[in-house]
Amino acid sequence: MDSFCEQNQQTNVLVVTLQAQGHINPLLQLGKRLVSKGLHVTLAILTNAPTNSSSALNSIGSVHIEFFSDGVTMDYSREVDMDYYMDSVGKFAPANLLAFIRSHRRKFACIITSPFLPWVADVAKEVDVPNAMLWIQACALYQIYRRYYNQLDEFSSESNTNMSVKLPGLPVFSADELPSFVLPSNTVHSIDGILNTVFHSLHKVKWVLGNSFLELEKDVIASLNEAGCPFWPVGPLVPATLLGKEDYNDHDGYDIYKANSESDCIEWLNQQKPASVVYISFGTVLSVSVKEIESIAAGLKSINRPFLWVIRSLENLEFGFLEEIKEQGLVVSWSPQTKVLSHPSVGCFLSHCGWNSLLESIAAGVPVIGCPQWTDQPTNAKLVMDVWGVGVKLKMNSEGVISGEEVGRCVEEVMSGPRSEEFRKNALQLKTVAREVLADGGSSDNNIKMFVNEVISSCSSHSKQI
Ligand code: UDP
């Protein structure tokens, strides 16, 4: 095999991701940081496009973008059945990735991926390249899953869903604050299986990086390190513009769902008063029911505050209830979220508590109203309320849905209630720290530098051996 640390050339790193917005965003941002430290980065996106490893299709900023086939037929809608999709990817994509790497003109010194593609570690071993995992959720989730899948603590069982769990470095979690995959009610078995594999094969991964920062999750990161599980936080992996840096000349991202509403959102926000707007988005995976949309609309109507609301499946909606509040706000099917959150008119974020959305809100200093549904969201909402003190969580009614009154009550609590100043102050403090950790010498910046040094030195020592 050729040396993958080419003499007198940049060290090349391959980053592999599913074509999911919440995965691409942090992996792309990590790629940009590695480029800024002198590495050459290729981001390979699993997609239904036919494998084409010979030609560069694009680049974002200075990260080189390529695509390879996930092995699922072109006409299959990837959002229909997550279990089917993830199982198929696990069966067919490894051979495609192997072929992609072998035929690529660059030799890679390291392969980085998210936890949701655990088979990448096997491909990396086959081509004899060290492997890093970017944990793309809170470090808290890493600790919960590590302990759950290794059976280090007792979690809820069929017969006991009311129990609470206390894990090192974390607050006490009740069953409804734990990630859905560790509950008996979980129905998405592919992800459960993937996480189980990840936490039984950590020995295959040379570095575990995390999209978090030390100062945000100090106790749990310390407890992982004490337990001999090195976890290097390198976040928040959000666009540089959100961290107050305009100098990257590199604002672009890779938006799967981009709509033509970007300038509409910013122009509309420009006309609103400072810190007056309720921004609402439930990310890219959740499908919000018509009932929930009705409740949010009723809640917004009752408080009469301006809102910017992302509803992804606009075409399927009857607009009766939205008609009544259309003068009050703007409804779009996609927003330039990081630009929206850093706009001075935004006063709070009603969010599903996806990890990227939360980190973006933290980096922008915007308080949060959590409306979590599944996966890591309930745990993230707990951190928002009880650990960072930057917001509140919507309570479900006895039928398990949110009511309009509850939406109105929570928005008022965060915007003008007795604790609103405290939420804003805490959010602004975290915003300051988020900038410091990525500045030269900050905790995340140091971890990125250490990682880059290790990749370069493991690459040189490997070259000497072959
Ligand atoms: N996003 C966006 N515009 C939207 C909705 C979402 O740019 O209208 C981005 C958002 O900034 C975040 C990502 O999509 O980076 C969603 O990731 P998250 O982890 O918050 O949620 P998921 O979609 O994975 O549930």
JSON list of C-alpha atoms in Angstrom, two decimals, residues 221-300:
[
{"chain": "A", "resi": 221, "resn": "ILE", "atom": "CA", "xyz": [-16.66, 14.81, 30.81]},
{"chain": "A", "resi": 222, "resn": "ALA", "atom": "CA", "xyz": [-14.52, 14.62, 33.97]},
{"chain": "A", "resi": 223, "resn": "SER", "atom": "CA", "xyz": [-16.29, 11.45, 35.06]},
{"chain": "A", "resi": 224, "resn": "LEU", "atom": "CA", "xyz": [-15.74, 9.83, 31.65]},
{"chain": "A", "resi": 225, "resn": "ASN", "atom": "CA", "xyz": [-12.06, 10.68, 31.76]},
{"chain": "A", "resi": 226, "resn": "GLU", "atom": "CA", "xyz": [-11.80, 9.31, 35.32]},
{"chain": "A", "resi": 227, "resn": "ALA", "atom": "CA", "xyz": [-13.42, 6.09, 34.11]},
{"chain": "A", "resi": 228, "resn": "GLY", "atom": "CA", "xyz": [-10.69, 5.72, 31.50]},
{"chain": "A", "resi": 229, "resn": "CYS", "atom": "CA", "xyz": [-12.89, 6.70, 28.53]},
{"chain": "A", "resi": 230, "resn": "PRO", "atom": "CA", "xyz": [-11.11, 9.64, 26.92]},
{"chain": "A", "resi": 231, "resn": "PHE", "atom": "CA", "xyz": [-13.61, 12.01, 25.32]},
{"chain": "A", "resi": 232, "resn": "TRP", "atom": "CA", "xyz": [-12.30, 15.11, 23.57]},
{"chain": "A", "resi": 233, "resn": "PRO", "atom": "CA", "xyz": [-14.87, 17.88, 23.24]},
{"chain": "A", "resi": 234, "resn": "VAL", "atom": "CA", "xyz": [-14.16, 20.01, 20.16]},
{"chain": "A", "resi": 235, "resn": "GLY", "atom": "CA", "xyz": [-17.41, 21.99, 19.90]},
{"chain": "A", "resi": 236, "resn": "PRO", "atom": "CA", "xyz": [-19.61, 23.79, 19.57]},
{"chain": "A", "resi": 237, "resn": "LEU", "atom": "CA", "xyz": [-19.39, 22.77, 15.90]},
{"chain": "A", "resi": 238, "resn": "VAL", "atom": "CA", "xyz": [-21.47, 25.64, 14.56]},
{"chain": "A", "resi": 239, "resn": "PRO", "atom": "CA", "xyz": [-20.73, 28.08, 11.72]},
{"chain": "A", "resi": 240, "resn": "ALA", "atom": "CA", "xyz": [-18.00, 30.60, 12.51]},
{"chain": "A", "resi": 241, "resn": "THR", "atom": "CA", "xyz": [-20.44, 33.44, 11.85]},
{"chain": "A", "resi": 242, "resn": "LEU", "atom": "CA", "xyz": [-22.48, 32.29, 14.85]},
{"chain": "A", "resi": 243, "resn": "LEU", "atom": "CA", "xyz": [-19.35, 32.66, 16.97]},
{"chain": "A", "resi": 244, "resn": "GLY", "atom": "CA", "xyz": [-18.84, 36.24, 15.85]},
{"chain": "A", "resi": 245, "resn": "LYS", "atom": "CA", "xyz": [-16.16, 35.45, 13.26]},
{"chain": "A", "resi": 246, "resn": "GLU", "atom": "CA", "xyz": [-16.59, 36.94, 9.83]},
{"chain": "A", "resi": 247, "resn": "ASP", "atom": "CA", "xyz": [-13.10, 36.17, 8.65]},
{"chain": "A", "resi": 248, "resn": "TYR", "atom": "CA", "xyz": [-13.44, 32.59, 7.42]},
{"chain": "A", "resi": 249, "resn": "ASN", "atom": "CA", "xyz": [-14.93, 33.79, 4.13]},
{"chain": "A", "resi": 250, "resn": "ASP", "atom": "CA", "xyz": [-16.73, 30.53, 4.47]},
{"chain": "A", "resi": 251, "resn": "HIS", "atom": "CA", "xyz": [-20.36, 31.03, 5.45]},
{"chain": "A", "resi": 252, "resn": "ASP", "atom": "CA", "xyz": [-21.77, 28.26, 3.35]},
{"chain": "A", "resi": 253, "resn": "GLY", "atom": "CA", "xyz": [-23.17, 25.01, 4.58]},
{"chain": "A", "resi": 254, "resn": "TYR", "atom": "CA", "xyz": [-24.76, 22.02, 2.87]},
{"chain": "A", "resi": 255, "resn": "ASP", "atom": "CA", "xyz": [-28.53, 22.45, 3.17]},
{"chain": "A", "resi": 256, "resn": "ILE", "atom": "CA", "xyz": [-30.47, 19.40, 2.01]},
{"chain": "A", "resi": 257, "resn": "TYR", "atom": "CA", "xyz": [-33.83, 21.15, 2.17]},
{"chain": "A", "resi": 258, "resn": "LYS", "atom": "CA", "xyz": [-32.86, 24.67, 1.14]},
{"chain": "A", "resi": 259, "resn": "ALA", "atom": "CA", "xyz": [-35.88, 26.73, 0.13]},
{"chain": "A", "resi": 260, "resn": "ASN", "atom": "CA", "xyz": [-36.03, 30.18, -1.35]},
{"chain": "A", "resi": 261, "resn": "SER", "atom": "CA", "xyz": [-37.04, 31.74, 1.92]},
{"chain": "A", "resi": 262, "resn": "GLU", "atom": "CA", "xyz": [-33.61, 32.78, 3.22]},
{"chain": "A", "resi": 263, "resn": "SER", "atom": "CA", "xyz": [-33.80, 36.47, 2.33]},
{"chain": "A", "resi": 264, "resn": "ASP", "atom": "CA", "xyz": [-37.52, 36.59, 3.27]},
{"chain": "A", "resi": 265, "resn": "CYS", "atom": "CA", "xyz": [-36.68, 35.49, 6.82]},
{"chain": "A", "resi": 266, "resn": "ILE", "atom": "CA", "xyz": [-33.90, 38.01, 7.33]},
{"chain": "A", "resi": 267, "resn": "GLU", "atom": "CA", "xyz": [-35.83, 40.88, 5.73]},
{"chain": "A", "resi": 268, "resn": "TRP", "atom": "CA", "xyz": [-38.83, 40.10, 7.90]},
{"chain": "A", "resi": 269, "resn": "LEU", "atom": "CA", "xyz": [-36.65, 39.87, 11.05]},
{"chain": "A", "resi": 270, "resn": "ASN", "atom": "CA", "xyz": [-35.07, 43.23, 10.16]},
{"chain": "A", "resi": 271, "resn": "GLN", "atom": "CA", "xyz": [-38.49, 44.82, 10.60]},
{"chain": "A", "resi": 272, "resn": "GLN", "atom": "CA", "xyz": [-39.11, 43.43, 14.09]},
{"chain": "A", "resi": 273, "resn": "LYS", "atom": "CA", "xyz": [-38.17, 44.93, 17.48]},
{"chain": "A", "resi": 274, "resn": "PRO", "atom": "CA", "xyz": [-35.05, 43.64, 19.30]},
{"chain": "A", "resi": 275, "resn": "ALA", "atom": "CA", "xyz": [-35.53, 40.35, 21.18]},
{"chain": "A", "resi": 276, "resn": "SER", "atom": "CA", "xyz": [-39.25, 40.29, 20.30]},
{"chain": "A", "resi": 277, "resn": "VAL", "atom": "CA", "xyz": [-39.60, 37.27, 17.98]},
{"chain": "A", "resi": 278, "resn": "VAL", "atom": "CA", "xyz": [-40.44, 33.68, 18.93]},
{"chain": "A", "resi": 279, "resn": "TYR", "atom": "CA", "xyz": [-38.48, 31.41, 16.53]},
{"chain": "A", "resi": 280, "resn": "ILE", "atom": "CA", "xyz": [-40.03, 27.93, 16.13]},
{"chain": "A", "resi": 281, "resn": "SER", "atom": "CA", "xyz": [-38.45, 24.90, 14.48]},
{"chain": "A", "resi": 282, "resn": "PHE", "atom": "CA", "xyz": [-38.58, 21.16, 15.08]},
{"chain": "A", "resi": 283, "resn": "GLY", "atom": "CA", "xyz": [-35.54, 20.20, 13.02]},
{"chain": "A", "resi": 284, "resn": "THR", "atom": "CA", "xyz": [-35.37, 17.98, 9.98]},
{"chain": "A", "resi": 285, "resn": "VAL", "atom": "CA", "xyz": [-36.57, 14.56, 11.09]},
{"chain": "A", "resi": 286, "resn": "LEU", "atom": "CA", "xyz": [-39.63, 15.01, 13.29]},
{"chain": "A", "resi": 287, "resn": "SER", "atom": "CA", "xyz": [-43.02, 15.16, 11.71]},
{"chain": "A", "resi": 288, "resn": "VAL", "atom": "CA", "xyz": [-45.19, 17.44, 13.79]},
{"chain": "A", "resi": 289, "resn": "SER", "atom": "CA", "xyz": [-48.86, 16.50, 13.84]},
{"chain": "A", "resi": 290, "resn": "VAL", "atom": "CA", "xyz": [-51.60, 18.83, 12.64]},
{"chain": "A", "resi": 291, "resn": "LYS", "atom": "CA", "xyz": [-52.96, 18.81, 16.20]},
{"chain": "A", "resi": 292, "resn": "GLU", "atom": "CA", "xyz": [-49.63, 20.07, 17.56]},
{"chain": "A", "resi": 293, "resn": "ILE", "atom": "CA", "xyz": [-49.41, 22.72, 14.86]},
{"chain": "A", "resi": 294, "resn": "GLU", "atom": "CA", "xyz": [-52.92, 23.84, 15.82]},
{"chain": "A", "resi": 295, "resn": "SER", "atom": "CA", "xyz": [-51.91, 24.05, 19.49]},
{"chain": "A", "resi": 296, "resn": "ILE", "atom": "CA", "xyz": [-48.84, 26.12, 18.72]},
{"chain": "A", "resi": 297, "resn": "ALA", "atom": "CA", "xyz": [-50.91, 28.42, 16.49]},
{"chain": "A", "resi": 298, "resn": "ALA", "atom": "CA", "xyz": [-53.49, 28.84, 19.28]},
{"chain": "A", "resi": 299, "resn": "GLY", "atom": "CA", "xyz": [-50.75, 29.56, 21.82]},
{"chain": "A", "resi": 300, "resn": "LEU", "atom": "CA", "xyz": [-49.13, 32.15, 19.56]}
]
